[in-house]
Short mmCIF file of C-alpha atoms (C1' of nucleotides) in Angstrom, two decimals:
data_model
loop_
_atom_site.label_atom_id
_atom_site.label_comp_id
_atom_site.label_asym_id
_atom_site.label_seq_id
_atom_site.Cartn_x
_atom_site.Cartn_y
_atom_site.Cartn_z
CA MET A 1 -7.00 12.44 30.75
CA SER A 2 -6.29 9.67 32.24
CA ILE A 3 -6.62 6.30 30.13
CA ARG A 4 -9.37 3.87 31.37
CA ILE A 5 -8.71 0.26 31.66
CA VAL A 6 -10.44 -2.69 32.65
CA LEU A 7 -8.72 -6.44 33.86
CA ALA A 8 -9.40 -9.84 33.99
CA ASP A 9 -7.58 -12.55 35.31
CA ASP A 10 -8.97 -15.40 37.13
CA HIS A 11 -6.63 -14.96 40.04
CA LYS A 12 -8.81 -12.47 42.41
CA MET A 13 -5.04 -12.15 43.89
CA ILE A 14 -3.02 -10.90 41.07
CA LEU A 15 -6.42 -8.86 39.71
CA ALA A 16 -6.11 -6.85 43.29
CA ALA A 17 -2.16 -6.50 43.04
CA LEU A 18 -2.02 -4.73 39.78
CA ARG A 19 -5.07 -2.71 40.29
CA SER A 20 -2.80 -1.24 43.95
CA MET A 21 0.14 -0.96 41.19
CA LEU A 22 -1.89 1.35 38.03
CA GLU A 23 -3.57 3.27 41.17
CA LYS A 24 -0.16 4.56 41.32
CA GLU A 25 0.02 5.35 37.76
CA LYS A 26 -2.27 9.27 37.74
CA ASP A 27 -2.59 8.68 34.01
CA ILE A 28 -4.31 5.58 33.94
CA ALA A 29 -7.72 4.44 35.48
CA VAL A 30 -8.82 1.21 36.22
CA VAL A 31 -12.30 1.36 35.83
CA GLY A 32 -13.59 -2.74 36.79
CA ASP A 33 -11.91 -5.86 36.51
CA ALA A 34 -13.55 -9.51 36.07
CA ALA A 35 -12.72 -12.57 36.42
CA ASP A 36 -13.22 -14.82 33.55
CA GLY A 37 -14.21 -14.00 29.57
CA ALA A 38 -18.20 -13.65 29.45
CA ALA A 39 -17.53 -10.86 32.84
CA LEU A 40 -14.61 -8.98 30.87
CA LEU A 41 -17.11 -8.96 27.62
CA GLU A 42 -19.83 -7.41 30.05
CA LEU A 43 -17.70 -5.47 31.78
CA VAL A 44 -16.35 -4.11 29.11
CA ALA A 45 -19.87 -3.21 27.10
CA ARG A 46 -20.83 -1.48 30.30
CA THR A 47 -17.42 1.09 30.55
CA GLU A 48 -16.47 1.48 27.67
CA PRO A 49 -12.69 1.30 28.37
CA GLU A 50 -10.08 2.27 25.78
CA ILE A 51 -8.40 -0.83 26.77
CA ALA A 52 -8.49 -4.11 27.95
CA VAL A 53 -5.31 -6.04 30.20
CA VAL A 54 -6.57 -9.75 29.57
CA ASP A 55 -4.91 -12.82 30.86
CA VAL A 56 -4.58 -15.37 28.58
CA GLY A 57 -5.71 -18.58 30.56
CA MET A 58 -8.42 -18.24 32.09
CA PRO A 59 -11.01 -20.48 32.85
CA GLY A 60 -14.03 -20.78 30.73
CA MET A 61 -13.97 -18.20 27.60
CA ASN A 62 -10.44 -17.68 27.41
CA GLY A 63 -8.45 -15.29 26.44
CA ILE A 64 -8.15 -15.55 22.81
CA GLU A 65 -11.68 -16.10 22.64
CA ALA A 66 -12.41 -13.51 24.86
CA THR A 67 -10.11 -10.51 22.62
CA GLN A 68 -11.94 -11.81 18.88
CA ARG A 69 -15.05 -11.20 20.96
CA LEU A 70 -14.14 -8.00 22.14
CA ILE A 71 -12.64 -7.12 19.02
CA ALA A 72 -15.35 -7.67 16.83
CA GLY A 73 -17.73 -6.11 19.31
CA ARG A 74 -15.75 -3.25 19.64
CA PRO A 75 -13.05 -2.31 16.85
CA GLY A 76 -11.84 0.28 18.32
CA ILE A 77 -10.71 -1.18 21.99
CA ARG A 78 -6.99 -2.40 22.42
CA VAL A 79 -6.15 -5.55 24.14
CA ILE A 80 -3.14 -6.32 26.23
CA ALA A 81 -1.89 -9.90 26.94
CA LEU A 82 -0.55 -10.54 29.85
CA SER A 83 0.69 -14.83 30.32
CA ALA A 84 2.35 -16.34 32.90
CA TYR A 85 4.54 -18.16 29.75
CA SER A 86 5.46 -16.98 26.42
CA ASP A 87 3.86 -19.82 24.77
CA LYS A 88 4.51 -19.62 21.05
CA ARG A 89 1.09 -20.49 20.37
CA PHE A 90 -0.85 -18.47 22.77
CA VAL A 91 1.78 -15.38 21.47
CA LEU A 92 0.47 -16.15 18.19
CA GLU A 93 -3.05 -16.61 18.56
CA MET A 94 -3.19 -13.74 20.68
CA LEU A 95 -1.35 -11.50 18.30
CA ASN A 96 -3.58 -12.88 15.67
CA ALA A 97 -7.10 -12.15 17.62
CA GLY A 98 -5.72 -8.77 17.70
CA ALA A 99 -3.55 -7.93 20.34
CA LYS A 100 -1.64 -4.77 20.51
CA GLY A 101 0.41 -5.74 23.48
CA TYR A 102 2.44 -9.15 25.02
CA LEU A 103 3.60 -9.44 28.42
CA ILE A 104 4.41 -12.25 30.22
CA LYS A 105 4.16 -12.12 34.38
CA ALA A 106 7.31 -12.08 35.02
CA SER A 107 8.21 -8.60 32.92
CA ALA A 108 10.01 -6.16 35.11
CA GLY A 109 6.91 -4.05 37.41
CA ASP A 110 7.28 -0.75 35.61
CA GLU A 111 6.30 -2.42 32.04
CA LEU A 112 3.30 -2.54 32.43
CA PRO A 113 1.75 1.16 32.24
CA ARG A 114 4.69 1.72 29.49
CA ALA A 115 3.02 -0.88 27.51
CA ILE A 116 -0.48 0.69 28.55
CA ARG A 117 0.55 3.93 27.13
CA ALA A 118 1.93 2.82 24.44
CA VAL A 119 -0.56 1.01 23.08
CA ALA A 120 -3.35 4.04 24.13
CA GLN A 121 -1.21 6.11 21.64
CA GLY A 122 -1.23 3.17 19.24
CA GLN A 123 1.79 1.84 19.32
CA THR A 124 2.48 -2.65 19.90
CA TYR A 125 4.05 -3.58 22.71
CA LEU A 126 5.83 -6.41 23.25
CA CYS A 127 7.94 -7.53 26.49
CA PRO A 128 10.98 -8.66 25.28
CA GLU A 129 10.93 -12.04 25.85
CA VAL A 130 7.25 -12.37 23.14
CA ALA A 131 9.74 -10.46 21.20
CA ALA A 132 12.24 -13.29 21.15
CA VAL A 133 9.33 -15.72 20.58
CA LEU A 134 8.15 -13.36 17.82
CA VAL A 135 11.49 -13.31 15.97
CA ASP A 136 11.71 -17.07 16.21
CA ALA A 137 8.76 -17.66 14.14
CA ALA A 138 9.07 -15.20 11.91
CA ARG A 139 12.29 -17.12 11.31
CA GLY A 140 12.50 -18.06 7.94
CA LYS A 141 9.96 -15.87 6.41
CA SER A 142 11.68 -13.46 4.66
CA MET A 143 13.66 -14.32 1.21
CA LEU A 144 11.13 -13.80 -1.67
CA GLN A 145 12.40 -10.32 -3.12
CA VAL A 146 15.20 -10.74 -4.25
CA ASN A 147 14.19 -10.16 -7.34
CA THR A 148 12.73 -7.04 -6.95
CA ALA A 149 15.95 -5.82 -6.02
CA ALA A 150 17.69 -6.84 -9.19
CA LYS A 151 15.28 -5.67 -11.59
CA LEU A 152 14.36 -2.60 -10.31
CA GLY A 153 16.55 0.87 -9.22
CA ARG A 154 16.77 2.70 -5.64
CA ARG A 155 14.80 5.54 -7.10
CA GLU A 156 12.38 3.19 -8.63
CA LEU A 157 11.76 1.38 -5.78
CA GLU A 158 11.01 4.09 -3.60
CA VAL A 159 8.21 5.03 -6.33
CA LEU A 160 7.00 1.93 -6.06
CA VAL A 161 6.20 2.45 -2.43
CA LEU A 162 4.80 5.25 -3.01
CA LEU A 163 2.61 4.33 -5.89
CA ALA A 164 1.18 1.62 -3.70
CA GLU A 165 0.21 3.57 -0.75
CA GLY A 166 -2.05 5.40 -3.09
CA LYS A 167 0.08 8.76 -3.54
CA SER A 168 -0.28 10.63 -7.32
CA SER A 169 2.42 11.07 -9.20
CA SER A 170 2.83 14.47 -7.91
CA VAL A 171 2.37 14.05 -4.73
CA ILE A 172 5.05 11.54 -5.18
CA ALA A 173 7.39 14.43 -7.14
CA ALA A 174 6.77 16.81 -4.44
CA ARG A 175 8.02 14.40 -1.91
CA LEU A 176 11.27 12.75 -3.84
CA HIS A 177 11.92 16.65 -5.33
CA ILE A 178 12.02 15.96 -8.83
CA ALA A 179 10.00 16.74 -11.63
CA PRO A 180 6.18 14.55 -11.96
CA SER A 181 7.36 13.40 -15.15
CA THR A 182 10.15 11.81 -14.16
CA VAL A 183 8.01 9.72 -11.22
CA GLU A 184 6.34 9.07 -14.59
CA VAL A 185 8.90 7.56 -16.30
CA HIS A 186 10.08 5.86 -13.07
CA ARG A 187 6.48 4.35 -13.21
CA ARG A 188 6.66 3.33 -16.96
CA ASN A 189 10.05 1.41 -16.38
CA ILE A 190 8.55 -0.49 -13.06
CA MET A 191 6.35 -1.83 -14.72
CA ARG A 192 7.31 -2.18 -18.01
CA LYS A 193 10.32 -4.23 -16.18
CA LEU A 194 7.96 -6.13 -13.54
CA ASP A 195 4.96 -7.09 -16.28
CA LEU A 196 1.87 -4.85 -14.52
CA HIS A 197 -0.09 -2.31 -16.39
CA ASN A 198 -1.88 -0.60 -13.46
CA VAL A 199 -1.66 0.77 -9.76
CA ALA A 200 -3.92 -2.29 -8.44
CA GLU A 201 -1.55 -4.93 -9.79
CA LEU A 202 1.52 -2.74 -8.88
CA THR A 203 -0.14 -2.34 -5.18
CA ARG A 204 -0.56 -5.69 -5.40
CA TYR A 205 3.05 -6.48 -5.97
CA ALA A 206 4.41 -4.36 -3.31
CA ILE A 207 2.51 -6.07 -0.45
CA ARG A 208 3.67 -9.67 -1.94
CA GLU A 209 7.07 -8.52 -1.59
CA GLY A 210 6.95 -7.35 1.48
CA LEU A 211 7.98 -3.66 0.40
CA THR A 212 4.82 -2.15 1.94
CA SER A 213 1.82 -3.83 4.05
CA ALA A 214 -1.63 -3.53 3.05
CA MET B 1 31.45 -3.27 34.38
CA SER B 2 30.25 -1.31 31.18
CA ILE B 3 29.04 -2.28 28.17
CA ARG B 4 31.79 -1.97 25.18
CA ILE B 5 30.14 -1.33 22.20
CA VAL B 6 30.79 -0.10 18.55
CA LEU B 7 29.04 1.84 15.96
CA ALA B 8 28.24 1.46 12.25
CA ASP B 9 26.58 3.70 10.10
CA ASP B 10 27.67 5.74 6.72
CA HIS B 11 26.90 8.88 7.95
CA LYS B 12 29.68 10.40 9.43
CA MET B 13 26.99 12.58 11.37
CA ILE B 14 25.16 10.18 12.41
CA LEU B 15 28.31 8.18 14.16
CA ALA B 16 29.18 11.63 15.91
CA ALA B 17 25.52 12.40 17.04
CA LEU B 18 25.13 8.31 18.67
CA ARG B 19 28.90 8.62 19.69
CA SER B 20 28.07 11.96 22.13
CA MET B 21 24.45 10.51 23.28
CA LEU B 22 26.07 7.61 24.21
CA GLU B 23 28.60 9.08 26.46
CA LYS B 24 26.77 10.56 28.33
CA GLU B 25 25.49 6.59 29.75
CA LYS B 26 28.02 6.10 32.34
CA ASP B 27 27.22 2.07 31.59
CA ILE B 28 28.08 2.38 28.26
CA ALA B 29 31.60 2.66 26.47
CA VAL B 30 32.15 3.49 22.79
CA VAL B 31 35.18 1.96 21.31
CA GLY B 32 35.27 2.46 17.90
CA ASP B 33 33.20 3.13 14.73
CA ALA B 34 32.66 2.20 11.14
CA ALA B 35 31.48 3.69 8.35
CA ASP B 36 31.20 -0.04 6.21
CA GLY B 37 30.19 -2.78 6.57
CA ALA B 38 34.06 -4.02 6.15
CA ALA B 39 35.26 -1.86 8.30
CA LEU B 40 33.25 -3.10 10.91
CA LEU B 41 34.41 -6.50 10.66
CA GLU B 42 37.91 -5.33 11.30
CA LEU B 43 37.01 -3.35 14.10
CA VAL B 44 35.31 -5.75 16.13
CA ALA B 45 38.05 -8.07 15.59
CA ARG B 46 40.09 -5.62 16.52
CA THR B 47 38.32 -4.27 19.56
CA GLU B 48 36.69 -7.30 20.38
CA PRO B 49 32.94 -5.49 22.01
CA GLU B 50 29.71 -6.79 23.61
CA ILE B 51 27.08 -5.57 20.62
CA ALA B 52 27.32 -3.87 17.80
CA VAL B 53 25.11 -1.49 16.34
CA VAL B 54 24.86 -1.41 12.79
CA ASP B 55 22.90 0.58 10.26
CA VAL B 56 21.21 -1.46 7.41
CA GLY B 57 21.33 0.16 4.83
CA MET B 58 25.14 1.08 4.21
CA PRO B 59 26.41 1.27 0.78
CA GLY B 60 29.17 -1.80 -0.35
CA MET B 61 28.52 -4.14 2.55
CA ASN B 62 25.10 -3.44 3.92
CA GLY B 63 24.07 -4.09 7.57
CA ILE B 64 22.35 -7.43 6.47
CA GLU B 65 25.55 -8.98 5.04
CA ALA B 66 28.04 -7.51 7.93
CA THR B 67 25.51 -8.54 10.41
CA GLN B 68 26.01 -11.96 9.49
CA ARG B 69 29.65 -12.27 8.88
CA LEU B 70 29.57 -10.71 12.06
CA ILE B 71 28.31 -13.49 14.10
CA ALA B 72 29.56 -15.96 12.04
CA GLY B 73 33.20 -14.95 13.20
CA ARG B 74 31.55 -14.05 16.43
CA PRO B 75 29.28 -15.92 17.85
CA GLY B 76 29.07 -14.13 20.91
CA ILE B 77 28.86 -10.64 19.44
CA ARG B 78 25.00 -8.77 19.78
CA VAL B 79 23.78 -7.05 16.77
CA ILE B 80 21.34 -4.21 17.09
CA ALA B 81 20.05 -2.85 13.42
CA LEU B 82 19.39 0.73 13.06
CA SER B 83 17.33 1.84 10.45
CA ALA B 84 15.87 4.94 8.57
CA TYR B 85 12.56 2.72 8.44
CA SER B 86 11.04 -0.20 8.92
CA ASP B 87 11.10 -1.82 5.95
CA LYS B 88 9.21 -5.54 6.42
CA ARG B 89 11.83 -7.09 4.26
CA PHE B 90 14.97 -5.79 6.37
CA VAL B 91 13.59 -6.45 9.75
CA LEU B 92 12.93 -9.39 8.67
CA GLU B 93 16.28 -10.60 6.83
CA MET B 94 18.04 -8.34 9.79
CA LEU B 95 16.67 -10.92 12.87
CA ASN B 96 16.84 -13.69 10.56
CA ALA B 97 20.75 -12.35 10.04
CA GLY B 98 20.83 -12.58 13.65
CA ALA B 99 20.34 -9.13 14.71
CA LYS B 100 18.90 -9.41 19.28
CA GLY B 101 17.32 -5.55 18.34
CA TYR B 102 15.82 -3.63 16.02
CA LEU B 103 15.34 0.08 16.42
CA ILE B 104 14.52 2.70 13.34
CA LYS B 105 15.93 5.96 13.43
CA ALA B 106 12.71 7.75 14.83
CA SER B 107 12.59 5.89 17.87
CA ALA B 108 12.93 8.42 21.04
CA GLY B 109 15.86 9.06 22.40
CA ASP B 110 16.33 7.38 25.19
CA GLU B 111 15.80 3.96 23.19
CA LEU B 112 18.96 3.48 21.87
CA PRO B 113 20.46 3.34 25.81
CA ARG B 114 17.63 0.76 26.96
CA ALA B 115 18.10 -1.23 23.70
CA ILE B 116 21.53 -1.76 24.64
CA ARG B 117 21.07 -2.85 28.44
CA ALA B 118 18.33 -5.29 27.47
CA VAL B 119 20.15 -6.79 24.59
CA ALA B 120 23.53 -6.86 27.16
CA GLN B 121 20.89 -8.95 29.15
CA GLY B 122 20.93 -11.47 26.56
CA GLN B 123 16.88 -9.68 25.79
CA THR B 124 15.42 -8.89 22.55
CA TYR B 125 14.58 -5.18 21.70
CA LEU B 126 11.96 -4.05 19.56
CA CYS B 127 10.69 -0.59 18.46
CA PRO B 128 6.85 -0.50 17.92
CA GLU B 129 7.00 -0.03 15.07
CA VAL B 130 9.41 -3.02 14.35
CA ALA B 131 7.99 -5.72 17.04
CA ALA B 132 4.26 -3.84 14.50
CA VAL B 133 5.96 -4.96 11.60
CA LEU B 134 6.82 -8.56 12.79
CA VAL B 135 2.79 -8.90 14.25
CA ASP B 136 1.80 -8.26 10.87
CA ALA B 137 4.60 -10.62 9.62
CA ALA B 138 3.13 -13.38 12.08
CA ARG B 139 0.12 -13.11 10.91
CA GLY B 140 -1.92 -15.88 9.03
CA LYS B 141 -4.45 -15.72 6.80
CA SER B 142 -7.50 -16.60 8.91
CA MET B 143 -9.20 -13.46 9.50
CA LEU B 144 -11.91 -12.85 7.51
CA GLN B 145 -13.52 -9.23 8.76
CA VAL B 146 -17.15 -8.85 8.27
CA ASN B 147 -17.69 -4.79 8.59
CA THR B 148 -17.15 -5.33 4.49
CA ALA B 149 -20.23 -6.57 4.17
CA ALA B 150 -21.68 -4.56 6.71
CA LYS B 151 -21.31 -1.03 4.61
CA LEU B 152 -21.35 -2.20 1.36
CA GLY B 153 -23.90 -3.58 -0.85
CA ARG B 154 -23.94 -7.15 -2.49
CA ARG B 155 -22.88 -5.63 -5.70
CA GLU B 156 -20.54 -2.96 -4.53
CA LEU B 157 -18.58 -5.85 -2.68
CA GLU B 158 -17.81 -8.10 -6.23
CA VAL B 159 -17.23 -4.46 -7.88
CA LEU B 160 -14.69 -3.80 -5.19
CA VAL B 161 -13.29 -7.25 -5.74
CA LEU B 162 -12.41 -6.80 -9.72
CA LEU B 163 -11.65 -3.31 -9.17
CA ALA B 164 -9.10 -4.64 -6.08
CA GLU B 165 -8.10 -7.10 -9.38
CA GLY B 166 -6.51 -4.17 -11.73
CA LYS B 167 -9.35 -4.60 -14.07
CA SER B 168 -11.08 -1.28 -15.60
CA SER B 169 -14.74 -0.51 -15.00
CA SER B 170 -15.60 -1.40 -18.53
CA VAL B 171 -14.24 -4.88 -18.10
CA ILE B 172 -15.69 -5.16 -14.56
CA ALA B 173 -18.99 -3.75 -16.47
CA ALA B 174 -18.94 -6.58 -19.14
CA ARG B 175 -17.76 -8.43 -16.37
CA LEU B 176 -21.46 -8.20 -14.90
CA HIS B 177 -23.75 -7.50 -17.79
CA ILE B 178 -23.99 -3.94 -16.28
CA ALA B 179 -23.12 -0.42 -17.58
CA PRO B 180 -19.49 0.65 -17.43
CA SER B 181 -21.05 4.11 -15.85
CA THR B 182 -22.81 1.75 -13.54
CA VAL B 183 -19.57 0.26 -12.52
CA GLU B 184 -18.37 3.92 -11.86
CA VAL B 185 -21.10 5.09 -9.72
CA HIS B 186 -20.66 1.97 -7.27
CA ARG B 187 -16.74 2.82 -7.43
CA ARG B 188 -17.86 6.04 -6.11
CA ASN B 189 -20.24 4.92 -3.49
CA ILE B 190 -17.96 2.21 -2.55
CA MET B 191 -14.52 4.83 -2.06
CA ARG B 192 -17.23 7.06 -0.75
CA LYS B 193 -18.41 5.03 1.77
CA LEU B 194 -14.63 3.69 3.09
CA ASP B 195 -13.14 6.88 2.58
CA LEU B 196 -10.84 5.66 0.49
CA HIS B 197 -10.00 7.77 -3.00
CA ASN B 198 -7.69 6.17 -5.62
CA VAL B 199 -7.20 2.05 -6.41
CA ALA B 200 -4.12 1.62 -4.36
CA GLU B 201 -6.01 2.46 -1.32
CA LEU B 202 -9.07 0.54 -2.72
CA THR B 203 -6.83 -2.98 -3.19
CA ARG B 204 -5.07 -2.39 0.12
CA TYR B 205 -8.24 -2.46 1.74
CA ALA B 206 -9.62 -5.87 -0.09
CA ILE B 207 -6.59 -7.51 0.54
CA ARG B 208 -6.37 -6.22 4.42
CA GLU B 209 -10.67 -7.58 4.18
CA GLY B 210 -9.29 -10.70 3.44
CA LEU B 211 -11.49 -10.13 0.31
CA THR B 212 -8.65 -10.83 -2.10
CA SER B 213 -5.05 -11.95 -2.19
CA ALA B 214 -1.91 -9.95 -2.96
"C1'" DA C 1 -47.95 3.26 3.48
"C1'" DC C 2 -44.24 5.49 3.23
"C1'" DC C 3 -39.08 6.07 3.57
"C1'" DC C 4 -34.51 4.68 3.08
"C1'" DC C 5 -31.09 2.57 0.58
"C1'" DA C 6 -28.86 -1.01 -3.11
"C1'" DC C 7 -28.98 -1.41 -7.48
"C1'" DT C 8 -29.49 0.20 -12.34
"C1'" DA C 9 -28.35 4.14 -15.93
"C1'" DC C 10 -26.34 8.61 -17.91
"C1'" DC C 11 -24.04 13.10 -18.22
"C1'" DT C 12 -20.78 16.62 -17.39
"C1'" DA C 13 -15.66 17.62 -15.98
"C1'" DT C 14 -11.11 17.45 -14.66
"C1'" DA C 15 -7.03 14.61 -13.07
"C1'" DT C 16 -4.34 11.47 -13.71
"C1'" DC C 17 -2.84 7.56 -15.63
"C1'" DC C 18 -0.88 5.40 -19.41
"C1'" DC C 19 1.77 4.83 -23.39
"C1'" DG C 20 5.26 6.60 -26.88
"C1'" DG C 21 8.31 9.64 -27.86
"C1'" DT C 22 13.68 11.71 -26.89
"C1'" DA C 23 17.81 13.83 -24.48
"C1'" DT C 24 21.25 14.92 -20.54
"C1'" DT C 25 23.99 12.88 -17.37
"C1'" DG C 26 27.03 10.08 -14.43
"C1'" DA C 27 27.98 5.65 -12.62
"C1'" DA C 28 28.80 0.48 -13.02
"C1'" DA C 29 30.40 -3.02 -16.06
"C1'" DT C 30 32.27 -5.28 -19.77
"C1'" DA D 1 37.43 2.94 -23.87
"C1'" DT D 2 32.86 1.56 -24.69
"C1'" DT D 3 28.54 0.04 -23.28
"C1'" DT D 4 24.55 -0.37 -20.98
"C1'" DC D 5 21.52 1.49 -17.47
"C1'" DA D 6 19.89 4.58 -13.55
"C1'" DA D 7 17.90 8.81 -12.84
"C1'" DT D 8 16.62 13.13 -14.30
"C1'" DA D 9 13.09 15.95 -17.33
"C1'" DC D 10 10.05 17.10 -21.45
"C1'" DC D 11 6.11 16.55 -24.61
"C1'" DG D 12 2.12 14.83 -27.18
"C1'" DG D 13 -2.44 12.03 -26.97
"C1'" DG D 14 -5.90 8.53 -25.77
"C1'" DA D 15 -7.70 6.22 -21.89
"C1'" DT D 16 -9.45 5.51 -17.36
"C1'" DA D 17 -10.30 7.43 -13.22
"C1'" DT D 18 -12.19 10.69 -9.72
"C1'" DA D 19 -16.16 13.37 -8.64
"C1'" DG D 20 -20.21 15.63 -8.82
"C1'" DG D 21 -25.29 15.77 -10.76
"C1'" DT D 22 -30.02 13.17 -11.86
"C1'" DA D 23 -33.37 9.67 -12.48
"C1'" DG D 24 -36.07 5.09 -12.04
"C1'" DT D 25 -37.13 1.03 -10.11
"C1'" DG D 26 -37.53 -2.96 -5.97
"C1'" DG D 27 -36.69 -4.40 -1.71
"C1'" DG D 28 -36.71 -4.11 3.52
"C1'" DG D 29 -37.63 -1.57 7.36
"C1'" DT D 30 -40.50 1.33 11.12
#
DNA sequence: ACCCCACTACCTATATCCCGGTATTGAAAT
DNA sequence: ATTTCAATACCGGGATATAGGTAGTGGGGT
């Protein structure tokens, strides 16, 4: 039941070091390594790993392009980015390319195994420096929803979110421990206040306001 | 050399639970707690802690406003946000308010001490769920999946987009010059192929795939 | 040549949505 | 003190969505 991973980095010594470090972890199996993007694609096609640990700054096909192609060709695979620095553009592009984790090489030694386990479980793992970069990038991307909280009550907000998630009135009623008819009243009030007329518009509104993600 | 922290949460039981959990950590000293934002400000002024662990959803002055005031009045203090859910708006606003860490209450038990130590060292600590939210928020609108086109026919794609825009079957039928019953067949086939079961999920799918904007 | 599938169209049936009303309670605002 | 409104709950009814079946036509691929 070990996690099958592959490594990609243009520095052979780093590959060797990573491999020896990860071989101490019983639940992680390194099934191959590659020195550039093209070799990585071939390696992944052959070994079918769950996770690829990819250096961002490789010559030839870099980590970003390699990640895009990797995920396009094998949507199930999860990519952890490894980089020398937490450069903002690299971070954003790698994460947009679909990387689920991002570590810098200065991270503590036990962060890579921890990141691998977290990502294998479907979580997102960012090292502190990268988290700080993201926080910085997200600065100013809030503030848009004040009209929602102003117009809707707390309960109505809850109902709105659940409706936008595709739950039916009866399911929502069970979840909130209230009668289905009450859920429908909330729904109607929400629609009246926001001038929406069906679940699709309601869902789009919730996503637009950041109440739920797509 | 222990880290002096204060806790703020409107649920007394949670305060007690957090306190007893943190008192097991020798390098962390809980020097006070508060049940709302106003009490937190007074407490911080009196005890001068290094870190404040603040619940986002408190009555009266909520965690966001409390954090803003806290940092405005005492720039050295570091705030770790604690919240029931990883709601996108709360995350963005708390981090914009200056929080250095963000945990949800469903996090593993050892995450809070780890977050406290990381933040005490000037790092940023986000739990995986919040990291995922940030990644989502930072994602530019560049990606346009092709897997949709692979699974759906041309006509089905048109119907999907119109459904996601909130049009009813009959309206779509008129728009596409086909019978309403045909639209419904397309709708069912779309749902079957994509494993979706209502317009809300269908709308989210369309937005996620970039077929329409929120 | 054959089969698969997208597209077209219709029928039936149940569930859910959407809209209209009414009413009580408690909290907040004026 | 009065008003306003969120939150709770119910009734009725027409519209729509959801889910199943059948069936003909035309295009593309083995």
